[in-house]
Short mmCIF file of N, CA and C in Angstrom, two decimals:
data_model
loop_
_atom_site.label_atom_id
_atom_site.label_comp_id
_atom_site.label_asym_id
_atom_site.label_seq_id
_atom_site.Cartn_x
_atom_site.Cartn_y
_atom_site.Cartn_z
N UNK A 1 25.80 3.62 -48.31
CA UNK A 1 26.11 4.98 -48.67
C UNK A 1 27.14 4.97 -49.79
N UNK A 2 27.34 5.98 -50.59
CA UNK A 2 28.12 6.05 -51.42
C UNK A 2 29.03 7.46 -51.34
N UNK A 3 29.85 7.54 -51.75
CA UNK A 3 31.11 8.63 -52.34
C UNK A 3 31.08 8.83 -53.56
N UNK A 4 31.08 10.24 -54.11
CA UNK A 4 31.08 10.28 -55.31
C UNK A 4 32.36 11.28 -55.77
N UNK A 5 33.38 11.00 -56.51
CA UNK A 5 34.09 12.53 -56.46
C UNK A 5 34.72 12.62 -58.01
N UNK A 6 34.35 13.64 -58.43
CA UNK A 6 33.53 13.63 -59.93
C UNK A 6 35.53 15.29 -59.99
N UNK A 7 35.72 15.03 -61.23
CA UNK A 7 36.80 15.84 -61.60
C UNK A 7 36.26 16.97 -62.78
N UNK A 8 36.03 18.07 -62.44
CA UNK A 8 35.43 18.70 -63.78
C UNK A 8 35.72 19.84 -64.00
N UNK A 9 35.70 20.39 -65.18
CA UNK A 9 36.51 21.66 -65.42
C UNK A 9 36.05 22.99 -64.74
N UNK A 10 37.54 23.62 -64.30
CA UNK A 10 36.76 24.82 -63.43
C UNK A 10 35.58 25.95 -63.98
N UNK A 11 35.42 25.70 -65.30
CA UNK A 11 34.33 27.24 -65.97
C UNK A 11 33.18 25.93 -65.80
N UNK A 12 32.79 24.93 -65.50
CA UNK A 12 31.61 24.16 -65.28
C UNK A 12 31.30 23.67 -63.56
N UNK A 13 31.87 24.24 -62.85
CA UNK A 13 31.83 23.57 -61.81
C UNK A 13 30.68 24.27 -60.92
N UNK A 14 30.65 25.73 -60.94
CA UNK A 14 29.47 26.37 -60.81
C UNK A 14 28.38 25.97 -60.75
N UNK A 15 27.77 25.60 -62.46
CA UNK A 15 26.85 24.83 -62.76
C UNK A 15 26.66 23.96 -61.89
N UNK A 16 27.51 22.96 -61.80
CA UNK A 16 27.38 21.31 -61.50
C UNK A 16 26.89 22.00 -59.96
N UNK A 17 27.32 22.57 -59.04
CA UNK A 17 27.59 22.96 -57.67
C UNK A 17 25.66 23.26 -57.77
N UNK A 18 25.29 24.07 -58.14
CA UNK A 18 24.08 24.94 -58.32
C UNK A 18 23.13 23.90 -58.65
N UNK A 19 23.31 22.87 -59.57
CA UNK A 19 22.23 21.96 -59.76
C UNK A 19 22.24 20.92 -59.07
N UNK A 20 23.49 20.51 -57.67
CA UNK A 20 23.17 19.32 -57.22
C UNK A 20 22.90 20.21 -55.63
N UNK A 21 22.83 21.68 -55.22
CA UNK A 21 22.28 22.06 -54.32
C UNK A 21 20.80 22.38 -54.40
N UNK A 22 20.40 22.36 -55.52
CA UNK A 22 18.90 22.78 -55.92
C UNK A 22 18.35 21.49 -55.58
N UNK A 23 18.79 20.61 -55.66
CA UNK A 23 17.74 19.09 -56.04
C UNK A 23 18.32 18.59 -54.40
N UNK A 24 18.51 19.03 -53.34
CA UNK A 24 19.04 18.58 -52.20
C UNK A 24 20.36 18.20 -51.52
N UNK A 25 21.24 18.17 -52.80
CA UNK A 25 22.74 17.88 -52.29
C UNK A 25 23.62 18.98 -51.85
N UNK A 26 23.42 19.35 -50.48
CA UNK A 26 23.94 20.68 -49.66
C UNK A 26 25.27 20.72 -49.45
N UNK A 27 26.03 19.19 -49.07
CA UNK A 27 27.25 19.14 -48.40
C UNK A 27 28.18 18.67 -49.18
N UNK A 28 28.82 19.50 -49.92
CA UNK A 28 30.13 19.05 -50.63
C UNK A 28 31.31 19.37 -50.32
N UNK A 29 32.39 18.96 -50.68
CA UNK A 29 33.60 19.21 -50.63
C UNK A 29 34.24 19.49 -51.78
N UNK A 30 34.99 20.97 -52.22
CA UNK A 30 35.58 20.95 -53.17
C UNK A 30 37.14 21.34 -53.04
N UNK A 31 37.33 20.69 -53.92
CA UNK A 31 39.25 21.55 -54.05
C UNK A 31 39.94 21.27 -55.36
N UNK A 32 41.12 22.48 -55.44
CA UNK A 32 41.38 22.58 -56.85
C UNK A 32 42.42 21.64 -56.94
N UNK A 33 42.61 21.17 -58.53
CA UNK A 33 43.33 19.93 -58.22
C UNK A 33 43.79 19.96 -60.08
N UNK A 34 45.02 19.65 -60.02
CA UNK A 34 45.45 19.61 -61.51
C UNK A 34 45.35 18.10 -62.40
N UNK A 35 45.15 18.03 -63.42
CA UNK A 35 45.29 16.52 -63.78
C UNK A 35 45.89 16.08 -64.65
N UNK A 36 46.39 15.18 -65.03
CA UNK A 36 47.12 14.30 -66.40
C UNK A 36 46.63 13.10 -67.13
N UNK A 37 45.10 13.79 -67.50
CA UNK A 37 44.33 12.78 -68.11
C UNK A 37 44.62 12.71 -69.46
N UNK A 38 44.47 11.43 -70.28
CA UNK A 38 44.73 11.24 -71.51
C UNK A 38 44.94 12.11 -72.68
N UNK A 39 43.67 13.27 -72.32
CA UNK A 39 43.33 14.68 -73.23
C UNK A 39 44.11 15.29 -72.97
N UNK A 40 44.95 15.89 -73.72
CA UNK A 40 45.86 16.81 -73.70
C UNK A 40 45.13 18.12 -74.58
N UNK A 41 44.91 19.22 -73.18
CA UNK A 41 43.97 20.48 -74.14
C UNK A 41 44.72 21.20 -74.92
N UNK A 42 44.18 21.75 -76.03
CA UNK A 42 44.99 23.01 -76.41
C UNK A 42 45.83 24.33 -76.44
N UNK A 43 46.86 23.92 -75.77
CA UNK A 43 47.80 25.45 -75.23
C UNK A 43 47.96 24.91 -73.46
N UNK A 44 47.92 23.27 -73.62
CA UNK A 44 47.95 23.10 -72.17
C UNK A 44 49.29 23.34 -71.52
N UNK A 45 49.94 23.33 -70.78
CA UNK A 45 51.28 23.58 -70.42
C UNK A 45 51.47 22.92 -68.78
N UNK A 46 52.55 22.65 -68.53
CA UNK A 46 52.71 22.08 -67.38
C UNK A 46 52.31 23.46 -66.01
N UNK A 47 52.22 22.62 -64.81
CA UNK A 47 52.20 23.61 -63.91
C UNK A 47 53.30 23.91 -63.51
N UNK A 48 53.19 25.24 -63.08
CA UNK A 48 53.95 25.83 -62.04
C UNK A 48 54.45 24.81 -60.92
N UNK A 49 53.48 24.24 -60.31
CA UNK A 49 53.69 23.88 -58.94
C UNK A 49 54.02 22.21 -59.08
N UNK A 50 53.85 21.54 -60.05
CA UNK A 50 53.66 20.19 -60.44
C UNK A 50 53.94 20.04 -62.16
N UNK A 51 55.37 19.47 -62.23
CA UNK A 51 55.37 19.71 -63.64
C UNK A 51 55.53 18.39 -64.55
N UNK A 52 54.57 17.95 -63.88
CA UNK A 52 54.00 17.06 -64.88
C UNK A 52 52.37 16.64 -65.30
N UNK A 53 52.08 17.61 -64.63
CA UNK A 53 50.26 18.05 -65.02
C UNK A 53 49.59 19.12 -66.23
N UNK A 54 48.93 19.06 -66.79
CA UNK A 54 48.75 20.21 -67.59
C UNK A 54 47.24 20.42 -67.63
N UNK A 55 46.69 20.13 -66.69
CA UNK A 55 45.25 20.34 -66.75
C UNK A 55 44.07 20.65 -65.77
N UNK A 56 43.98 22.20 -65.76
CA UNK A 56 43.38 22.22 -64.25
C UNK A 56 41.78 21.78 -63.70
N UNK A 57 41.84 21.45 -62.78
CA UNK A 57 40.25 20.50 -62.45
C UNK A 57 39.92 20.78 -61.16
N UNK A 58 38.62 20.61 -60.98
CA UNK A 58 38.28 21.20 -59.35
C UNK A 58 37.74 19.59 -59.30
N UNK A 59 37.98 19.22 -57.89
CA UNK A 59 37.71 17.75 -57.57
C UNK A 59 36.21 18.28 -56.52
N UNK A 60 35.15 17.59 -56.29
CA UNK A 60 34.10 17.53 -56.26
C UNK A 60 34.09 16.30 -55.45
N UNK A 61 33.57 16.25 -53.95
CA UNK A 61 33.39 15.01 -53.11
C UNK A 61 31.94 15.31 -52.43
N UNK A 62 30.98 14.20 -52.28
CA UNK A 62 30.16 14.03 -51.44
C UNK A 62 29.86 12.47 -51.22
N UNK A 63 29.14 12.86 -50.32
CA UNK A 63 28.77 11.20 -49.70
C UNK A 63 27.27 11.30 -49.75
N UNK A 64 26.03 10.46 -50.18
CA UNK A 64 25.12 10.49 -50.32
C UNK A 64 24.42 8.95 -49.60
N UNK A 65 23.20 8.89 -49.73
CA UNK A 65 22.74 7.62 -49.85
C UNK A 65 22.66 6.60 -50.65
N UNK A 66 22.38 5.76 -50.73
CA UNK A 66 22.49 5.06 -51.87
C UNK A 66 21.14 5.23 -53.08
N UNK A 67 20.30 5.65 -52.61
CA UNK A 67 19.18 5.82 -53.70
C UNK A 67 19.27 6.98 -54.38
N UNK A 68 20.52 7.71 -53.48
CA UNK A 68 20.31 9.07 -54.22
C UNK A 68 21.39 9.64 -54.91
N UNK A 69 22.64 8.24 -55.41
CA UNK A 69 23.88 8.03 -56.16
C UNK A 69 23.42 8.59 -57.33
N UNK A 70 22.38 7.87 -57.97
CA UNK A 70 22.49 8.49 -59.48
C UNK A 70 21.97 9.36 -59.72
N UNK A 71 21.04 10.22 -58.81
CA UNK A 71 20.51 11.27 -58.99
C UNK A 71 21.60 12.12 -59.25
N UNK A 72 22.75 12.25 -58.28
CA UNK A 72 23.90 12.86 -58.21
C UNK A 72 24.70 13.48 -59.18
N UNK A 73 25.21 11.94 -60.05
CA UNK A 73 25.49 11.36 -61.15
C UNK A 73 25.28 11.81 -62.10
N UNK A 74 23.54 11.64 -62.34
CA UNK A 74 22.94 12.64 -63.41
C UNK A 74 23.33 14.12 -63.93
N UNK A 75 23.07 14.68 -62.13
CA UNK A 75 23.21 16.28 -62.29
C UNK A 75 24.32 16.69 -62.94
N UNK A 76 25.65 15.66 -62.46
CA UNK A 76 26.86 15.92 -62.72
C UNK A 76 27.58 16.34 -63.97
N UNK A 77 26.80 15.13 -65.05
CA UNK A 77 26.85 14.68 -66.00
C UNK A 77 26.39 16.06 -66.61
N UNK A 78 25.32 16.13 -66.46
CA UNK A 78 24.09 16.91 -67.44
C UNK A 78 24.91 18.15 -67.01
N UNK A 79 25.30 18.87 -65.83
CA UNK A 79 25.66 20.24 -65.75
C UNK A 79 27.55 20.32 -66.01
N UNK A 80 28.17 19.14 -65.73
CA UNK A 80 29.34 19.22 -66.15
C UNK A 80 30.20 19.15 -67.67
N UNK A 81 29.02 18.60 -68.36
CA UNK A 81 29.91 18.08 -69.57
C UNK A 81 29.61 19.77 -70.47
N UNK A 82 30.86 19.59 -71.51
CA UNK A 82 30.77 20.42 -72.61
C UNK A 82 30.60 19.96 -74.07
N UNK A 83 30.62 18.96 -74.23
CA UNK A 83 30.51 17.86 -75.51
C UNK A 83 32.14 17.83 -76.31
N UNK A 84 32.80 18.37 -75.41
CA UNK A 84 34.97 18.73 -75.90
C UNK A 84 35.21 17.02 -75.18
N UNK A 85 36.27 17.01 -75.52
CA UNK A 85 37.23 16.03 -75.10
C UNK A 85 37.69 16.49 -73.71
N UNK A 86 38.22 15.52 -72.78
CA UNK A 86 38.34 16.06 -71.18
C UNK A 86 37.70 16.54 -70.64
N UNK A 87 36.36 16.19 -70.79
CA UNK A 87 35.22 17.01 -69.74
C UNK A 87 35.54 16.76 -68.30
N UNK A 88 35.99 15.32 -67.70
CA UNK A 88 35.99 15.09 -66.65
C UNK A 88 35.85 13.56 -66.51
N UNK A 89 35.82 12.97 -64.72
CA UNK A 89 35.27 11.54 -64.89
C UNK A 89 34.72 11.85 -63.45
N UNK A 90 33.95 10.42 -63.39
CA UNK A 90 33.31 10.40 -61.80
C UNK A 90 33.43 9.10 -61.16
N UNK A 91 34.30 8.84 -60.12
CA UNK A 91 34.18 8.19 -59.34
C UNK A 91 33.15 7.74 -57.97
N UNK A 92 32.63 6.48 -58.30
CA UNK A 92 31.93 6.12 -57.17
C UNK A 92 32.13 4.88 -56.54
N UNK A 93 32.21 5.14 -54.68
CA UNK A 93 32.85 4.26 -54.03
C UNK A 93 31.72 4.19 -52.85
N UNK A 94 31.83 2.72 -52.69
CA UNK A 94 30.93 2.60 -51.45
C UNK A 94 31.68 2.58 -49.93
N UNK A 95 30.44 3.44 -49.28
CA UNK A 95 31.00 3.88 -47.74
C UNK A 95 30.14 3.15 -46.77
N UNK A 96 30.92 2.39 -45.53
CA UNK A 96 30.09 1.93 -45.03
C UNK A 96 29.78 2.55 -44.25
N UNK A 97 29.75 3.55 -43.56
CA UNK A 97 29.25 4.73 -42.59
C UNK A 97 29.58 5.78 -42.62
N UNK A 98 29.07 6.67 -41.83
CA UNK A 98 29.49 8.24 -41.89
C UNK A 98 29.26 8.74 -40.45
N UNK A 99 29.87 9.72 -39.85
CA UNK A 99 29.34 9.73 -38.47
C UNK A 99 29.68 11.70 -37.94
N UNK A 100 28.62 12.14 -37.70
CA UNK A 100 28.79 13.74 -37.47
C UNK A 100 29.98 13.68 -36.02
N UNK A 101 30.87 14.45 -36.07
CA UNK A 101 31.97 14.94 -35.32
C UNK A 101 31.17 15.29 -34.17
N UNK A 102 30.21 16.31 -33.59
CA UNK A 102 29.80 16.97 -32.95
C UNK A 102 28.69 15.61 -31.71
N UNK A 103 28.26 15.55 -32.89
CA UNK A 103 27.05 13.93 -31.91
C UNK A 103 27.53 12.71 -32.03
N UNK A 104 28.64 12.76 -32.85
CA UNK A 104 28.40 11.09 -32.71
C UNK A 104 27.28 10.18 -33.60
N UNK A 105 26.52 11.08 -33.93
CA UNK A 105 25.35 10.15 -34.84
C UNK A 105 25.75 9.82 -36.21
N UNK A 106 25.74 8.54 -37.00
CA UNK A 106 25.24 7.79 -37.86
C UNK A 106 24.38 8.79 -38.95
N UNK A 107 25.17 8.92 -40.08
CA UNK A 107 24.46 9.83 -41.19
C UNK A 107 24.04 8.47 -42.01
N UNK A 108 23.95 7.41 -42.26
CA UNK A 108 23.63 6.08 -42.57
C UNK A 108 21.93 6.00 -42.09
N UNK A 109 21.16 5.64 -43.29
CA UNK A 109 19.90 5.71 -43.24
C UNK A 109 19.68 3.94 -42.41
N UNK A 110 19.06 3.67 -41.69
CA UNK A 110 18.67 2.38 -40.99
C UNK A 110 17.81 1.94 -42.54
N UNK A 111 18.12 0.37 -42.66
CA UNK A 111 17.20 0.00 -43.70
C UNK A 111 16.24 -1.26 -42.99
N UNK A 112 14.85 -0.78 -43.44
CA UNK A 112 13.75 -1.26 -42.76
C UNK A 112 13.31 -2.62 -43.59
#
């Protein structure tokens, strides 16, 4: 299984959200999250709450299968970017299981 948690600007995140629920990816996790990536935007300014950030980003988490990482990936790409500087980045990490709270069951596909 994999983790994917992709950083992308809040006027694109919509998009990205809408095209990886269309193609099957239902269960995400999002939250807003500021950043201090290399790009420094235009008229960026520190935060309020953290003042040494100047760049706001919605962080984007799911856990998928493994065949269905780059599908993910793709969507991300294709619905997140703006062709600007600081579009975002995506992290991917491998998980060795996943397990529903309620049953107890194994979200981990058995490989045959």
């Amino acid at each position: 299984m994999k983790e994917i948690k992709a950083f992308d600007k809040p006027n694109r995140i919509q998009k990205v959200i809408e095209a990886l629920a269309d193609s099957g990816f239902q269960s995400m996790t999002l939250s807003q999250a500021e950043g201090t990536g290399a790009f420094k935007a235009k008229g960026a300014k520190p935060s309020l709450d953290f003042h040494v950030t100047d760049s706001p980003v919605v962080k984007l988490e799911l856990v998928c299968q493994n065949e269905e990482a780059q599908d993910a990936i793709d969507l991300i790409i294709a619905n997140g970017k703006t062709n600007e500087q600081g579009d975002g980045i995506i992290y991917v990490m491998d998980i060795e299981n996943a397990f529903q709270i309620k049953t107890g069951d194994s979200l981990k596909k058995q490989q045959h």
